mmCIF file of C-alpha atoms in Angstrom:
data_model
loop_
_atom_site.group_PDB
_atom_site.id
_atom_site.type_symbol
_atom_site.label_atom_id
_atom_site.label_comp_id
_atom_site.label_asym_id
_atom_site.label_seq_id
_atom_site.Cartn_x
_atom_site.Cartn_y
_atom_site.Cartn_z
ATOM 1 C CA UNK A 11 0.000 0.000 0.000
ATOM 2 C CA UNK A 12 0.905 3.479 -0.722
ATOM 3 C CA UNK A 13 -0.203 6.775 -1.102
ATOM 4 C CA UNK A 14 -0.103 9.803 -3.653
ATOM 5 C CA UNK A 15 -0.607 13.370 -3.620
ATOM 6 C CA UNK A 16 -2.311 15.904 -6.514
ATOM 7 C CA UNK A 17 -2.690 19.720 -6.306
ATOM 8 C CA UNK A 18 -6.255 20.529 -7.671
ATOM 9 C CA UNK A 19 -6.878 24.052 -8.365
ATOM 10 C CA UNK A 20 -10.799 24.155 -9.034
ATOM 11 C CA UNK A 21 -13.419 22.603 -8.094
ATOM 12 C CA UNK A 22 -13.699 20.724 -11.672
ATOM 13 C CA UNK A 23 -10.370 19.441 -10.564
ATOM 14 C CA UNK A 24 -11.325 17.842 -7.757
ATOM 15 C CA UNK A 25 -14.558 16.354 -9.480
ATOM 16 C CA UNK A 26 -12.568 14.695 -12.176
ATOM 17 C CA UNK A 27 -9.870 13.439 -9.533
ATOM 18 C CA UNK A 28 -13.033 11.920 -8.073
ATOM 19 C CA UNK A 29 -14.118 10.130 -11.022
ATOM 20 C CA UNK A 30 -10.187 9.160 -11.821
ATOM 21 C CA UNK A 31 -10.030 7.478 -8.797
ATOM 22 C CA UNK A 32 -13.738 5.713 -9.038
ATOM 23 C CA UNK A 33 -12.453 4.122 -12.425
ATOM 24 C CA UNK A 34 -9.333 3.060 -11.091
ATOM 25 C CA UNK A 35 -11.085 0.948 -8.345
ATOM 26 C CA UNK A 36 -13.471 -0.521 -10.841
ATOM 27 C CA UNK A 37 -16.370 1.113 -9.374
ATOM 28 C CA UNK A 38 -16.142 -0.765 -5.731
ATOM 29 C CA UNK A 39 -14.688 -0.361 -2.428
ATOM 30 C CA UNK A 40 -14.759 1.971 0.455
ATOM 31 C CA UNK A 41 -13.380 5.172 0.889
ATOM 32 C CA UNK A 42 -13.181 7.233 4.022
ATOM 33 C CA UNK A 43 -12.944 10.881 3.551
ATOM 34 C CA UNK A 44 -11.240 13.599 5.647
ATOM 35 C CA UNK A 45 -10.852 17.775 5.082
ATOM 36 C CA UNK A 46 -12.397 20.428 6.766
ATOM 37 C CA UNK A 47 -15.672 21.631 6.140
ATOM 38 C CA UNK A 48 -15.747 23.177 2.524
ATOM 39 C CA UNK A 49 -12.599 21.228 1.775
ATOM 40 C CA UNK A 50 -13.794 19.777 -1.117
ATOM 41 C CA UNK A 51 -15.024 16.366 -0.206
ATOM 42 C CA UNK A 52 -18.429 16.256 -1.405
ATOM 43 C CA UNK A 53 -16.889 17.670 -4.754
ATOM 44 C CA UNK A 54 -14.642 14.382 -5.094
ATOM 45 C CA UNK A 55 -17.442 12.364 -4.166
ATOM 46 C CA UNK A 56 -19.706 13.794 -6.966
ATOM 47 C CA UNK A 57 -16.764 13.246 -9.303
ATOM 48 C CA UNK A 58 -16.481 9.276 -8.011
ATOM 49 C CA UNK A 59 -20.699 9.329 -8.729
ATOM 50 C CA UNK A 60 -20.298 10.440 -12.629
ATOM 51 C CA UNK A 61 -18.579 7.083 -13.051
ATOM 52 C CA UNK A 62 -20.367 5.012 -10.948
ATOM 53 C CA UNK A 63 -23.901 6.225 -11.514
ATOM 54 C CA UNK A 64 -23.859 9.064 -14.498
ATOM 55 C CA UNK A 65 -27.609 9.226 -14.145
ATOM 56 C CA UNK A 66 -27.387 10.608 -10.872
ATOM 57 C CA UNK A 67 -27.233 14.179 -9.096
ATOM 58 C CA UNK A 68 -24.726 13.486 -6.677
ATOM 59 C CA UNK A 69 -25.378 15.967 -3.447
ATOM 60 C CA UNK A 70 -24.320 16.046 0.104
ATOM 61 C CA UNK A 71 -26.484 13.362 2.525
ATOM 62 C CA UNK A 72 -25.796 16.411 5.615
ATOM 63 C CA UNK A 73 -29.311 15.705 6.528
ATOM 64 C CA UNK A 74 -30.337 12.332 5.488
ATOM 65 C CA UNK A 75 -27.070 11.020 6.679
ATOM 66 C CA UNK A 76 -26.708 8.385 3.744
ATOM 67 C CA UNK A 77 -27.500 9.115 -0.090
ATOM 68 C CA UNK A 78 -27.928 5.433 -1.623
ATOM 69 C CA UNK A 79 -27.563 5.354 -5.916
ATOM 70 C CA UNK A 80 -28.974 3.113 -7.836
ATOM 71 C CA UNK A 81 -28.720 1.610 -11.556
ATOM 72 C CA UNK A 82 -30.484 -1.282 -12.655
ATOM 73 C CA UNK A 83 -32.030 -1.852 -10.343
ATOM 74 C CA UNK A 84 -29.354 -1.930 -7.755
ATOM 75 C CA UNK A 85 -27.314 0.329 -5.133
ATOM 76 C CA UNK A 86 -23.626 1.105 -7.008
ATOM 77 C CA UNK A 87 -23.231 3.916 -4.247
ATOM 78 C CA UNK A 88 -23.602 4.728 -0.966
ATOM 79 C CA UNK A 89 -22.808 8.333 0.151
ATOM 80 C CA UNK A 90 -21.973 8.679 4.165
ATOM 81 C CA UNK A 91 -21.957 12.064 6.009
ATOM 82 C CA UNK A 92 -20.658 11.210 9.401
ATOM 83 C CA UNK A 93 -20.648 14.627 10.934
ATOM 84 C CA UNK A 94 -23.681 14.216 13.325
ATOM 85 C CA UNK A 95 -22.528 10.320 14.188
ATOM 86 C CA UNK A 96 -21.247 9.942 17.994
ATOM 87 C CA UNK A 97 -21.217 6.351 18.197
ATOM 88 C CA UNK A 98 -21.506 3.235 16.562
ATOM 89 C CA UNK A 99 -25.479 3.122 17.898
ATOM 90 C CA UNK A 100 -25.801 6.315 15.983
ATOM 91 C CA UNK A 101 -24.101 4.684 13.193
ATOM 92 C CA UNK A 102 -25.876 1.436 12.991
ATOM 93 C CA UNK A 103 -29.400 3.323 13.237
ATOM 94 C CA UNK A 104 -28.481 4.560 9.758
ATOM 95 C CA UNK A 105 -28.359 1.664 7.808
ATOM 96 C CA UNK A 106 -24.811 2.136 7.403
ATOM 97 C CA UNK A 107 -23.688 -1.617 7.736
ATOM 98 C CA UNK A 108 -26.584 -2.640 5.581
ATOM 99 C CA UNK A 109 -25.202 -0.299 3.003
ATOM 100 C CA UNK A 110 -21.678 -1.885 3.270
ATOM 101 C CA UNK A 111 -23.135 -5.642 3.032
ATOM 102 C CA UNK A 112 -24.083 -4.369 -0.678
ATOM 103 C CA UNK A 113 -22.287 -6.516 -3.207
ATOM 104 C CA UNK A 114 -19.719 -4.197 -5.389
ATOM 105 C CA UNK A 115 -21.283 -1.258 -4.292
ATOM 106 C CA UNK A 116 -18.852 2.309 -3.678
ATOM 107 C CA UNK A 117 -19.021 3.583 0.077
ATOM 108 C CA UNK A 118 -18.122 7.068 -0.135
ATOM 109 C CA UNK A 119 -17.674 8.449 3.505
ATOM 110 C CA UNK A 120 -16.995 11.977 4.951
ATOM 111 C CA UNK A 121 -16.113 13.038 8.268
ATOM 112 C CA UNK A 122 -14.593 9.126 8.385
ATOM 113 C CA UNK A 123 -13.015 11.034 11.807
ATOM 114 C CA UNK A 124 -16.032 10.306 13.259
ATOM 115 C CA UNK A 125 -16.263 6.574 12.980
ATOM 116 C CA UNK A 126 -12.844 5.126 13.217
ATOM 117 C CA UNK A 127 -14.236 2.029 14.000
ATOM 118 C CA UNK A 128 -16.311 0.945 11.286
ATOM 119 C CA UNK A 129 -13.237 2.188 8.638
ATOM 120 C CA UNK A 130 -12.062 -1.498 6.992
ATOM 121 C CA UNK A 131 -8.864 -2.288 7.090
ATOM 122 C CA UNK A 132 -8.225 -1.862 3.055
ATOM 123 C CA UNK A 133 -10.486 1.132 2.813
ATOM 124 C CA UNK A 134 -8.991 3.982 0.595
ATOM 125 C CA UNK A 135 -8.270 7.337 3.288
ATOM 126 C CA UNK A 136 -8.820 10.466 0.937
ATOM 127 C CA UNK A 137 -7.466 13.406 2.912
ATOM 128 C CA UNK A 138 -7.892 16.871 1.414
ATOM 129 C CA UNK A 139 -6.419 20.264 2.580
ATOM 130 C CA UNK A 140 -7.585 23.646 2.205
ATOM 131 C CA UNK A 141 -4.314 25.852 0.119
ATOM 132 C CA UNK A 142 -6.047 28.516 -1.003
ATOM 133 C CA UNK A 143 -9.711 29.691 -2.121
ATOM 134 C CA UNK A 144 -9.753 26.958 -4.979
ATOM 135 C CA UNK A 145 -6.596 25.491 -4.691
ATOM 136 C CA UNK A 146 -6.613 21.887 -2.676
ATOM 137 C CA UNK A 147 -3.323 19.476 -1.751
ATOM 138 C CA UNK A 148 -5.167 15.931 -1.949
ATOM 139 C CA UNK A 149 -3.793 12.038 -0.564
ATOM 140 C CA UNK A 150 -4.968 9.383 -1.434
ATOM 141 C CA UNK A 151 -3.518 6.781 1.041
ATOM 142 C CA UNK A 152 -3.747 3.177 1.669
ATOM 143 C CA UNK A 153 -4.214 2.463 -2.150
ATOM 144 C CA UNK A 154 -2.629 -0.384 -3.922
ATOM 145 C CA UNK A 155 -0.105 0.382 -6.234
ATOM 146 C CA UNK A 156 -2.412 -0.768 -9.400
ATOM 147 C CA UNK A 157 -5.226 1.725 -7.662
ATOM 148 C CA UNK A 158 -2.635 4.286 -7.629
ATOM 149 C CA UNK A 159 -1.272 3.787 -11.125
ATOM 150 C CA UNK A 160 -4.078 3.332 -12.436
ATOM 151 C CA UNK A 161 -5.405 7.033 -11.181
ATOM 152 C CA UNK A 162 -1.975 8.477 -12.518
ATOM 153 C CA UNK A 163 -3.080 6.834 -16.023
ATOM 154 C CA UNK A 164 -6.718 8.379 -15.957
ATOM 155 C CA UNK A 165 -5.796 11.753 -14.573
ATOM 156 C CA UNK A 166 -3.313 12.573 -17.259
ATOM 157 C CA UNK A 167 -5.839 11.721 -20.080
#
């Protein structure tokens, strides 16, 4: 495992490192998401949902807690905001672990700070940093090296 780091300098940027990085896991997988708020995350997220689920208006689940995707007939995406969970009660009243059971389905989850516990081992940590008013320093860690080539590869397309 390894990690990476990109400079994005809109918010475009950060979409389409979103949707470099959904196509380099083949669309599956679970990624835990940390930044500020108004770093950028939900941005990446809607760029991951473009692959994933074109159809779909990717938006923040602040208030419904989970956003679930579907195509086909079936969830391809499951969209966690964290920020209100305290525990793993709180967590579990969600549907959150139902959502993970989902067979090649993308967990996208922000404010992952908030539930260390329920963060996989192999899960993909997207951290991304405030460097300016559009400009963002993002790492992707824990990534295998075809993950992380493969986003190289699709990025510079």
């Amino acid at each position: 495992m390894s990690e990476i780091e990109f400079c994005t300098n809109s918010y475009k940027d950060t979409e389409q490192l979103g949707s470099s990085l959904a196509r380099a896991m083949d669309k599956r997988g679970f990624v835990a998401f940390f930044g500020d708020l108004g770093a950028g995350k939900t941005a990446f997220i809607r760029g991951m949902g473009s692959v994933v689920c074109p159809s779909a208006q990717v938006c923040s689940p602040t208030y419904s807690v989970i956003n679930e995707y579907r195509e086909n007939g079936r969830t391809v995406m499951c969209h966690v905001d964290a920020y209100r969970i305290k525990d793993d009660d709180d967590l579990y009243s969600t549907g959150f672990y139902d959502c993970a059971d989902y067979p090649d389905c993308l967990m996208a989850v922000e404010w992952s700070e908030n539930i260390p516990f329920a963060i996989p081992e192999d899960a993909i940590i997207v951290e991304i940093l405030k460097k300016g008013e559009t400009e963002r320093l993002i790492r992707i860690k824990n990534a295998p090296h075809l993950v992380l080539n493969r986003i190289l590869e699709y990025s510079l397309r």
